[in-house]
């Protein structure tokens, strides 16, 4: 694994963690008690996690080609 790819992977993981913690903070402190808001936040979190998995897959496929 090259250094650039490893650094990119770490940056992606950190940014995903930051986004997750921010969304959790929004749910815990900013929710009006409406279930619709909670469902929307969960959907956003799921979408972010799917993007993260796709990026991880792309990185792994890129490594296998080398």
Coordinates of C-alpha atoms in Angstrom, one line a residue:
X1 CA 0.0 0.0 0.0
X2 CA 1.5 3.3 -1.0
X3 CA 1.7 6.2 1.4
X4 CA -0.7 8.4 -0.6
X5 CA -3.4 5.8 -0.7
X6 CA -3.0 5.0 3.0
X7 CA -3.2 8.7 3.9
X8 CA -6.3 9.0 1.7
X9 CA -7.9 6.1 3.4
X10 CA -7.2 7.7 6.9
X11 CA -8.6 11.0 5.7
X12 CA -11.8 9.3 4.4
X13 CA -12.3 7.4 7.7
X14 CA -11.7 10.5 9.8
X15 CA -14.1 12.7 7.8
X16 CA -16.8 10.0 7.9
X17 CA -16.3 9.8 11.7
X18 CA -16.7 13.6 12.0
X19 CA -19.8 13.6 9.9
X20 CA -21.3 10.7 12.0
X21 CA -20.6 12.5 15.3
X22 CA -22.1 15.7 14.0
X23 CA -25.2 14.0 12.8
X24 CA -25.5 12.2 16.2
X25 CA -25.1 15.5 17.9
X26 CA -27.9 16.9 15.8
X27 CA -30.1 14.0 16.7
X28 CA -29.4 14.2 20.4
X29 CA -29.4 18.0 21.0
X30 CA -31.4 19.5 18.2
X31 CA -34.3 17.1 17.6
X32 CA -37.7 18.6 18.2
X33 CA -39.0 15.2 19.2
X34 CA -40.4 14.7 15.7
X35 CA -40.0 11.2 14.4
X36 CA -39.7 12.5 10.8
X37 CA -36.6 14.4 11.6
X38 CA -35.0 11.3 13.2
X39 CA -35.9 9.2 10.1
X40 CA -34.3 11.8 7.8
X41 CA -31.1 11.9 9.9
X42 CA -30.9 8.1 9.9
X43 CA -31.3 8.1 6.1
X44 CA -28.5 10.7 5.8
X45 CA -26.2 8.6 8.1
X46 CA -27.0 5.5 6.0
X47 CA -26.2 7.3 2.8
X48 CA -22.9 8.6 4.2
X49 CA -21.9 5.1 5.3
X50 CA -22.8 3.7 1.9
X51 CA -20.6 6.3 0.2
X52 CA -17.8 5.4 2.7
X53 CA -18.1 1.7 1.8
X54 CA -18.0 2.5 -1.9
X55 CA -14.9 4.6 -1.4
X56 CA -13.2 1.8 0.6
X57 CA -14.1 -0.7 -2.2
X58 CA -12.7 1.6 -4.9
X59 CA -9.4 2.0 -2.9
X60 CA -9.1 -1.8 -2.5
X61 CA -9.8 -2.4 -6.2
X62 CA -7.3 0.2 -7.1
X63 CA -4.7 -1.5 -4.9
X64 CA -5.4 -4.9 -6.5
X65 CA -4.7 -3.5 -10.0
X66 CA -1.2 -2.4 -9.0

